[in-house]
Amino acid sequence: MELDVRNKGTIPVNHYLDFSQQGYQVIRELGRNQEGGRIIYLASVCNSEQKVVIKEFSFASETELLDSDAYEREIEILQQLEHPRIPRYIDSFATSANFYLVQEYKNALSLGTKRDFKPTEVKQIAISLLEILVYLQQQVDPIIHRDIKPENILVDEQLNAYLVDFGLARRQSAKIALTTLSAGTLGFIPPEEQCGDKLTQASDLYSVGATLICLLTNTHAANIGKLIGDRGGQFPGLAHQLNPRFRSWLMTMVQPNWKNRYANAAVALAALRSIPVTGNATIVETLLAAIKLKKRTAMFTLAVLGMVAVAATTLVFSQQGGAAQQLKESKSLIDFQ
Ligand SMILES: Nc1ncnc2c1ncn2[C@@H]1O[C@H](COP(=O)(O)OP(=O)(O)OP(=O)(O)O)[C@@H](O)[C@H]1O
Ligand SMILES: [Mg+2]
């Protein structure tokens, strides 16, 4: 028999693990988290066109000591969810070294891949994402995702958002182990998570806000913490291109104190729907912008805030949305000076 020497010493065509016994064939790697000991594969179901995602959890990694039940938790949460924009749980199996979670493949690009969205498109993505959070928060014991960031959000051509990676997700009532307190990704973690305070339904809103700011300012996810920390809400480019009400909505989402954010996804979504993304400011908004520039003393600010409150109440009664919401948005603009 003649030997084919062309491939000698090179990696075989499909050098991935053989899952044929489990009924899957790996197509390619989708991602890899070296530290966490996870590899994510795109695979197909044998003898079918159906694509799936296989997430490999290696317990030979450092995470073994930190978070050994990550695999079970992700399975447990995914099994309980049924939403068209959350990957469906399909299967799980173990080999001698690893655990594997098989889930539905969503054919959409992650926001971790650089893409240019117009502000109106960002609003559409925000609405789509918040709808998923409303579903998660409507559970009897609401689910907090805890790792919302561009890489964990997929967006298709029609701007539908999909939420993936429930590896850190928790029921709101669950006690969080000390070792996993500051899980999540720097810049997207709400301050209450960093401090080990209890998580609320407003916690994921912070991460949504930070993600949207990434998209609107074309900031790479790795730099968002620096952007929010350094600028105190003064994001380059945001003020000019956005309607002040939309900007104010965003600022409310990333308020450091969760009590100053929207209470939950449903409230944030209701507020967002009626807000124009671009366009001119109202009288109240112009006044707020002026305060922003001329805030000299705390007394002055407080006095103007009082005036704004009166003006906002009068104006907002003639516009869509409640007066309380408008005041909340107004306050967030001032807080961020
Ligand atoms: N169900 C899915 N459909 C399509 N793509 C997916 C799916 N699940 C994950 N991906 C892609 O694979 C990447 C890695 O998956 P995932 O976030 O679940 O793994 P991870 O190891 O927990 O990631 P990290 O630790 O980097 O956040 C995602 O960013 C996404 O691009
Ligand atoms: Mg991820």
Short mmCIF file of N, CA and C in Angstrom, two decimals, residues 180-305:
data_model
loop_
_atom_site.label_atom_id
_atom_site.label_comp_id
_atom_site.label_asym_id
_atom_site.label_seq_id
_atom_site.Cartn_x
_atom_site.Cartn_y
_atom_site.Cartn_z
N THR A 180 -17.29 32.79 44.67
CA THR A 180 -17.79 33.22 43.37
C THR A 180 -18.37 34.62 43.43
N LEU A 181 -18.12 35.31 44.55
CA LEU A 181 -18.73 36.62 44.72
C LEU A 181 -18.45 37.58 43.57
N SER A 182 -17.17 37.74 43.26
CA SER A 182 -16.84 38.73 42.25
C SER A 182 -16.68 38.10 40.88
N ALA A 183 -17.47 37.08 40.63
CA ALA A 183 -17.46 36.49 39.30
C ALA A 183 -17.99 37.54 38.34
N GLY A 184 -17.92 37.26 37.06
CA GLY A 184 -18.37 38.26 36.10
C GLY A 184 -17.15 38.91 35.48
N THR A 185 -17.40 39.93 34.68
CA THR A 185 -16.31 40.51 33.92
C THR A 185 -16.14 41.97 34.30
N LEU A 186 -14.92 42.32 34.64
CA LEU A 186 -14.63 43.68 35.10
C LEU A 186 -15.18 44.72 34.11
N GLY A 187 -15.80 45.72 34.65
CA GLY A 187 -16.38 46.76 33.79
C GLY A 187 -17.86 46.52 33.55
N PHE A 188 -18.27 45.27 33.62
CA PHE A 188 -19.68 44.95 33.42
C PHE A 188 -20.33 44.51 34.73
N ILE A 189 -19.51 44.25 35.73
CA ILE A 189 -20.07 43.81 37.02
C ILE A 189 -20.61 45.03 37.75
N PRO A 190 -21.83 44.94 38.28
CA PRO A 190 -22.34 46.08 39.05
C PRO A 190 -21.59 46.21 40.36
N PRO A 191 -21.45 47.42 40.88
CA PRO A 191 -20.69 47.61 42.12
C PRO A 191 -21.18 46.73 43.26
N GLU A 192 -22.49 46.46 43.35
CA GLU A 192 -22.98 45.64 44.46
C GLU A 192 -22.42 44.22 44.39
N GLU A 193 -22.14 43.75 43.18
CA GLU A 193 -21.56 42.40 43.04
C GLU A 193 -20.11 42.43 43.50
N GLN A 194 -19.42 43.50 43.15
CA GLN A 194 -18.01 43.61 43.55
C GLN A 194 -17.87 43.69 45.06
N CYS A 195 -18.90 44.31 45.71
CA CYS A 195 -18.83 44.50 47.16
C CYS A 195 -19.40 43.31 47.91
N GLY A 196 -19.97 42.37 47.20
CA GLY A 196 -20.54 41.20 47.86
C GLY A 196 -21.91 41.46 48.45
N ASP A 197 -22.56 42.57 48.05
CA ASP A 197 -23.92 42.83 48.53
C ASP A 197 -24.91 41.94 47.79
N LYS A 198 -26.13 41.90 48.30
CA LYS A 198 -27.10 41.01 47.65
C LYS A 198 -27.42 41.53 46.25
N LEU A 199 -27.69 40.58 45.36
CA LEU A 199 -28.01 40.96 43.99
C LEU A 199 -29.50 41.24 43.87
N THR A 200 -29.81 42.18 43.01
CA THR A 200 -31.22 42.52 42.81
C THR A 200 -31.53 42.40 41.33
N GLN A 201 -32.77 42.66 40.98
CA GLN A 201 -33.14 42.59 39.57
C GLN A 201 -32.55 43.76 38.79
N ALA A 202 -32.03 44.74 39.53
CA ALA A 202 -31.38 45.87 38.85
C ALA A 202 -29.91 45.55 38.54
N SER A 203 -29.41 44.43 39.08
CA SER A 203 -27.98 44.12 38.91
C SER A 203 -27.61 43.88 37.45
N ASP A 204 -28.40 43.06 36.75
CA ASP A 204 -28.10 42.80 35.34
C ASP A 204 -28.28 44.06 34.48
N LEU A 205 -29.09 45.01 34.98
CA LEU A 205 -29.32 46.22 34.17
C LEU A 205 -28.02 47.00 34.01
N TYR A 206 -27.21 47.00 35.07
CA TYR A 206 -25.92 47.69 35.00
C TYR A 206 -25.10 47.12 33.84
N SER A 207 -25.05 45.80 33.76
CA SER A 207 -24.25 45.15 32.71
C SER A 207 -24.83 45.42 31.33
N VAL A 208 -26.16 45.50 31.24
CA VAL A 208 -26.79 45.83 29.95
C VAL A 208 -26.38 47.25 29.56
N GLY A 209 -26.44 48.17 30.51
CA GLY A 209 -26.07 49.57 30.24
C GLY A 209 -24.62 49.66 29.77
N ALA A 210 -23.72 48.96 30.47
CA ALA A 210 -22.30 49.00 30.10
C ALA A 210 -22.10 48.42 28.70
N THR A 211 -22.84 47.36 28.39
CA THR A 211 -22.74 46.75 27.06
C THR A 211 -23.21 47.73 25.98
N LEU A 212 -24.31 48.42 26.24
CA LEU A 212 -24.84 49.37 25.24
C LEU A 212 -23.86 50.53 25.04
N ILE A 213 -23.22 50.95 26.12
CA ILE A 213 -22.24 52.04 26.02
C ILE A 213 -21.05 51.58 25.16
N CYS A 214 -20.66 50.33 25.33
CA CYS A 214 -19.61 49.74 24.47
C CYS A 214 -20.00 49.89 23.00
N LEU A 215 -21.24 49.53 22.70
CA LEU A 215 -21.69 49.56 21.30
C LEU A 215 -21.76 50.99 20.77
N LEU A 216 -22.24 51.90 21.60
CA LEU A 216 -22.44 53.28 21.14
C LEU A 216 -21.13 54.05 21.02
N THR A 217 -20.13 53.65 21.77
CA THR A 217 -18.86 54.39 21.75
C THR A 217 -17.76 53.59 21.03
N ASN A 218 -18.16 52.46 20.47
CA ASN A 218 -17.20 51.59 19.80
C ASN A 218 -16.02 51.24 20.71
N THR A 219 -16.35 50.98 21.96
CA THR A 219 -15.31 50.64 22.93
C THR A 219 -15.18 49.13 23.02
N HIS A 220 -13.97 48.65 23.01
CA HIS A 220 -13.76 47.22 23.17
C HIS A 220 -14.13 46.84 24.61
N ALA A 221 -14.72 45.66 24.76
CA ALA A 221 -15.18 45.22 26.08
C ALA A 221 -14.08 45.32 27.14
N ALA A 222 -12.84 45.06 26.74
CA ALA A 222 -11.74 45.08 27.71
C ALA A 222 -11.52 46.47 28.30
N ASN A 223 -11.99 47.51 27.61
CA ASN A 223 -11.73 48.89 28.08
C ASN A 223 -12.93 49.57 28.72
N ILE A 224 -14.03 48.88 28.85
CA ILE A 224 -15.24 49.54 29.34
C ILE A 224 -15.11 49.98 30.80
N GLY A 225 -14.43 49.17 31.62
CA GLY A 225 -14.29 49.52 33.03
C GLY A 225 -13.58 50.84 33.17
N LYS A 226 -12.54 51.00 32.39
CA LYS A 226 -11.74 52.22 32.42
C LYS A 226 -12.61 53.40 31.96
N LEU A 227 -13.40 53.15 30.93
CA LEU A 227 -14.23 54.21 30.37
C LEU A 227 -15.23 54.72 31.40
N ILE A 228 -15.95 53.79 32.04
CA ILE A 228 -16.96 54.20 33.02
C ILE A 228 -16.27 54.81 34.23
N GLY A 229 -15.19 54.17 34.69
CA GLY A 229 -14.50 54.65 35.88
C GLY A 229 -13.91 56.04 35.69
N ASP A 230 -13.23 56.25 34.58
CA ASP A 230 -12.52 57.51 34.34
C ASP A 230 -13.47 58.66 34.06
N ARG A 231 -14.50 58.38 33.29
CA ARG A 231 -15.29 59.46 32.74
C ARG A 231 -16.49 59.84 33.60
N GLY A 232 -16.83 58.99 34.53
CA GLY A 232 -17.99 59.31 35.35
C GLY A 232 -19.20 59.59 34.50
N GLY A 233 -19.37 58.87 33.44
CA GLY A 233 -20.58 59.03 32.63
C GLY A 233 -20.40 59.95 31.45
N GLN A 234 -19.27 60.62 31.36
CA GLN A 234 -19.05 61.51 30.22
C GLN A 234 -18.39 60.72 29.09
N PHE A 235 -19.19 60.00 28.35
CA PHE A 235 -18.61 59.15 27.32
C PHE A 235 -18.44 59.92 26.03
N PRO A 236 -17.25 59.86 25.45
CA PRO A 236 -16.99 60.62 24.24
C PRO A 236 -17.97 60.24 23.14
N GLY A 237 -18.54 61.25 22.51
CA GLY A 237 -19.43 60.97 21.39
C GLY A 237 -20.88 60.77 21.78
N LEU A 238 -21.12 60.33 23.00
CA LEU A 238 -22.49 60.03 23.39
C LEU A 238 -23.40 61.26 23.41
N ALA A 239 -22.91 62.32 24.06
CA ALA A 239 -23.76 63.49 24.29
C ALA A 239 -24.23 64.12 22.99
N HIS A 240 -23.37 64.10 21.96
CA HIS A 240 -23.71 64.82 20.74
C HIS A 240 -24.68 64.05 19.86
N GLN A 241 -24.48 62.76 19.77
CA GLN A 241 -25.28 62.02 18.81
C GLN A 241 -26.62 61.55 19.38
N LEU A 242 -26.73 61.53 20.68
CA LEU A 242 -27.92 60.94 21.28
C LEU A 242 -28.89 61.98 21.81
N ASN A 243 -30.16 61.61 21.75
CA ASN A 243 -31.16 62.43 22.41
C ASN A 243 -30.87 62.39 23.91
N PRO A 244 -30.91 63.54 24.58
CA PRO A 244 -30.57 63.55 26.02
C PRO A 244 -31.42 62.58 26.84
N ARG A 245 -32.63 62.32 26.41
CA ARG A 245 -33.46 61.37 27.18
C ARG A 245 -32.90 59.95 27.07
N PHE A 246 -32.38 59.62 25.89
CA PHE A 246 -31.80 58.28 25.73
C PHE A 246 -30.50 58.20 26.53
N ARG A 247 -29.74 59.28 26.47
CA ARG A 247 -28.49 59.31 27.23
C ARG A 247 -28.78 59.18 28.74
N SER A 248 -29.82 59.90 29.16
CA SER A 248 -30.20 59.85 30.56
C SER A 248 -30.66 58.44 30.95
N TRP A 249 -31.39 57.80 30.04
CA TRP A 249 -31.83 56.41 30.29
C TRP A 249 -30.61 55.51 30.50
N LEU A 250 -29.61 55.70 29.64
CA LEU A 250 -28.39 54.90 29.75
C LEU A 250 -27.68 55.14 31.09
N MET A 251 -27.62 56.42 31.47
CA MET A 251 -26.96 56.77 32.73
C MET A 251 -27.70 56.15 33.92
N THR A 252 -29.02 56.07 33.80
CA THR A 252 -29.81 55.45 34.88
C THR A 252 -29.47 53.96 34.97
N MET A 253 -29.25 53.34 33.82
CA MET A 253 -28.90 51.91 33.81
C MET A 253 -27.58 51.63 34.53
N VAL A 254 -26.61 52.55 34.40
CA VAL A 254 -25.28 52.27 34.99
C VAL A 254 -25.03 53.07 36.28
N GLN A 255 -26.11 53.45 36.95
CA GLN A 255 -25.93 54.11 38.25
C GLN A 255 -25.19 53.16 39.20
N PRO A 256 -24.15 53.65 39.89
CA PRO A 256 -23.41 52.77 40.80
C PRO A 256 -24.31 52.18 41.90
N ASN A 257 -25.22 52.99 42.42
CA ASN A 257 -26.12 52.49 43.46
C ASN A 257 -27.36 51.90 42.78
N TRP A 258 -27.61 50.61 43.03
CA TRP A 258 -28.70 49.95 42.31
C TRP A 258 -30.05 50.60 42.59
N LYS A 259 -30.18 51.27 43.73
CA LYS A 259 -31.46 51.91 44.05
C LYS A 259 -31.77 53.05 43.09
N ASN A 260 -30.74 53.62 42.47
CA ASN A 260 -30.94 54.72 41.52
C ASN A 260 -31.12 54.23 40.09
N ARG A 261 -31.01 52.92 39.88
CA ARG A 261 -31.29 52.38 38.54
C ARG A 261 -32.78 52.11 38.42
N TYR A 262 -33.21 51.62 37.25
CA TYR A 262 -34.58 51.15 37.14
C TYR A 262 -34.70 49.92 38.03
N ALA A 263 -35.89 49.69 38.54
CA ALA A 263 -36.06 48.61 39.52
C ALA A 263 -35.82 47.23 38.91
N ASN A 264 -36.22 47.07 37.67
CA ASN A 264 -36.06 45.76 37.01
C ASN A 264 -36.14 45.96 35.49
N ALA A 265 -36.02 44.85 34.76
CA ALA A 265 -35.98 44.94 33.30
C ALA A 265 -37.29 45.46 32.72
N ALA A 266 -38.41 45.09 33.34
CA ALA A 266 -39.71 45.52 32.80
C ALA A 266 -39.84 47.05 32.88
N VAL A 267 -39.40 47.63 33.98
CA VAL A 267 -39.48 49.08 34.15
C VAL A 267 -38.53 49.77 33.17
N ALA A 268 -37.32 49.22 33.04
CA ALA A 268 -36.33 49.81 32.12
C ALA A 268 -36.85 49.73 30.68
N LEU A 269 -37.47 48.62 30.35
CA LEU A 269 -37.98 48.43 28.99
C LEU A 269 -39.13 49.39 28.70
N ALA A 270 -40.03 49.52 29.65
CA ALA A 270 -41.17 50.42 29.46
C ALA A 270 -40.67 51.85 29.26
N ALA A 271 -39.66 52.25 30.03
CA ALA A 271 -39.11 53.61 29.92
C ALA A 271 -38.45 53.78 28.55
N LEU A 272 -37.74 52.77 28.10
CA LEU A 272 -36.97 52.89 26.86
C LEU A 272 -37.85 52.98 25.62
N ARG A 273 -38.93 52.21 25.60
CA ARG A 273 -39.74 52.11 24.38
C ARG A 273 -40.15 53.47 23.82
N SER A 274 -40.51 54.41 24.70
CA SER A 274 -41.05 55.68 24.21
C SER A 274 -39.96 56.75 24.00
N ILE A 275 -38.73 56.40 24.29
CA ILE A 275 -37.66 57.41 24.21
C ILE A 275 -37.07 57.47 22.79
N PRO A 276 -37.01 58.67 22.21
CA PRO A 276 -36.34 58.77 20.90
C PRO A 276 -34.83 58.64 21.10
N VAL A 277 -34.16 58.05 20.14
CA VAL A 277 -32.72 57.80 20.30
C VAL A 277 -31.90 59.03 19.90
N THR A 278 -32.35 59.66 18.83
CA THR A 278 -31.65 60.87 18.39
C THR A 278 -32.66 62.02 18.36
N GLY A 279 -32.20 63.19 17.97
CA GLY A 279 -33.14 64.31 17.88
C GLY A 279 -32.90 65.33 18.96
N ASN A 280 -33.71 66.39 18.89
CA ASN A 280 -33.47 67.53 19.77
C ASN A 280 -33.96 67.31 21.19
N ALA A 281 -33.38 68.09 22.06
CA ALA A 281 -33.76 68.03 23.46
C ALA A 281 -35.03 68.82 23.73
N THR A 282 -35.74 68.43 24.77
CA THR A 282 -36.88 69.22 25.23
C THR A 282 -36.35 70.37 26.09
N ILE A 283 -37.24 71.24 26.55
CA ILE A 283 -36.80 72.36 27.39
C ILE A 283 -36.13 71.84 28.65
N VAL A 284 -36.74 70.82 29.25
CA VAL A 284 -36.18 70.25 30.48
C VAL A 284 -34.78 69.72 30.21
N GLU A 285 -34.64 69.05 29.11
CA GLU A 285 -33.35 68.45 28.79
C GLU A 285 -32.28 69.51 28.55
N THR A 286 -32.67 70.59 27.86
CA THR A 286 -31.72 71.68 27.62
C THR A 286 -31.27 72.27 28.94
N LEU A 287 -32.24 72.44 29.84
CA LEU A 287 -31.94 72.97 31.16
C LEU A 287 -30.95 72.07 31.89
N LEU A 288 -31.19 70.76 31.77
CA LEU A 288 -30.29 69.81 32.42
C LEU A 288 -28.89 69.88 31.83
N ALA A 289 -28.82 70.04 30.53
CA ALA A 289 -27.50 70.14 29.89
C ALA A 289 -26.77 71.38 30.39
N ALA A 290 -27.53 72.47 30.59
CA ALA A 290 -26.93 73.71 31.09
C ALA A 290 -26.39 73.49 32.50
N ILE A 291 -27.17 72.77 33.31
CA ILE A 291 -26.73 72.50 34.68
C ILE A 291 -25.42 71.74 34.65
N LYS A 292 -25.35 70.82 33.73
CA LYS A 292 -24.18 69.97 33.60
C LYS A 292 -22.92 70.81 33.42
N LEU A 293 -23.05 71.83 32.56
CA LEU A 293 -21.88 72.65 32.27
C LEU A 293 -21.56 73.62 33.40
N LYS A 294 -22.60 74.09 34.07
CA LYS A 294 -22.38 75.19 35.00
C LYS A 294 -22.54 74.82 36.47
N LYS A 295 -22.38 73.59 36.74
CA LYS A 295 -22.55 73.20 38.14
C LYS A 295 -21.37 73.71 38.95
N ARG A 296 -21.57 74.75 39.70
CA ARG A 296 -20.44 75.33 40.43
C ARG A 296 -20.49 74.95 41.90
N THR A 297 -21.65 75.04 42.47
CA THR A 297 -21.74 74.70 43.90
C THR A 297 -22.89 73.73 44.11
N ALA A 298 -22.80 73.04 45.20
CA ALA A 298 -23.86 72.06 45.51
C ALA A 298 -25.19 72.76 45.71
N MET A 299 -25.16 73.95 46.34
CA MET A 299 -26.39 74.70 46.60
C MET A 299 -27.08 75.06 45.29
N PHE A 300 -26.27 75.52 44.36
CA PHE A 300 -26.80 75.92 43.06
C PHE A 300 -27.48 74.74 42.38
N THR A 301 -26.80 73.61 42.43
CA THR A 301 -27.33 72.40 41.78
C THR A 301 -28.66 71.99 42.40
N LEU A 302 -28.67 72.05 43.74
CA LEU A 302 -29.90 71.64 44.42
C LEU A 302 -31.06 72.56 44.05
N ALA A 303 -30.74 73.85 43.98
CA ALA A 303 -31.78 74.83 43.64
C ALA A 303 -32.33 74.55 42.24
N VAL A 304 -31.41 74.33 41.31
CA VAL A 304 -31.84 74.09 39.93
C VAL A 304 -32.59 72.77 39.82
N LEU A 305 -32.11 71.80 40.59
CA LEU A 305 -32.78 70.50 40.58
C LEU A 305 -34.25 70.65 40.98
#
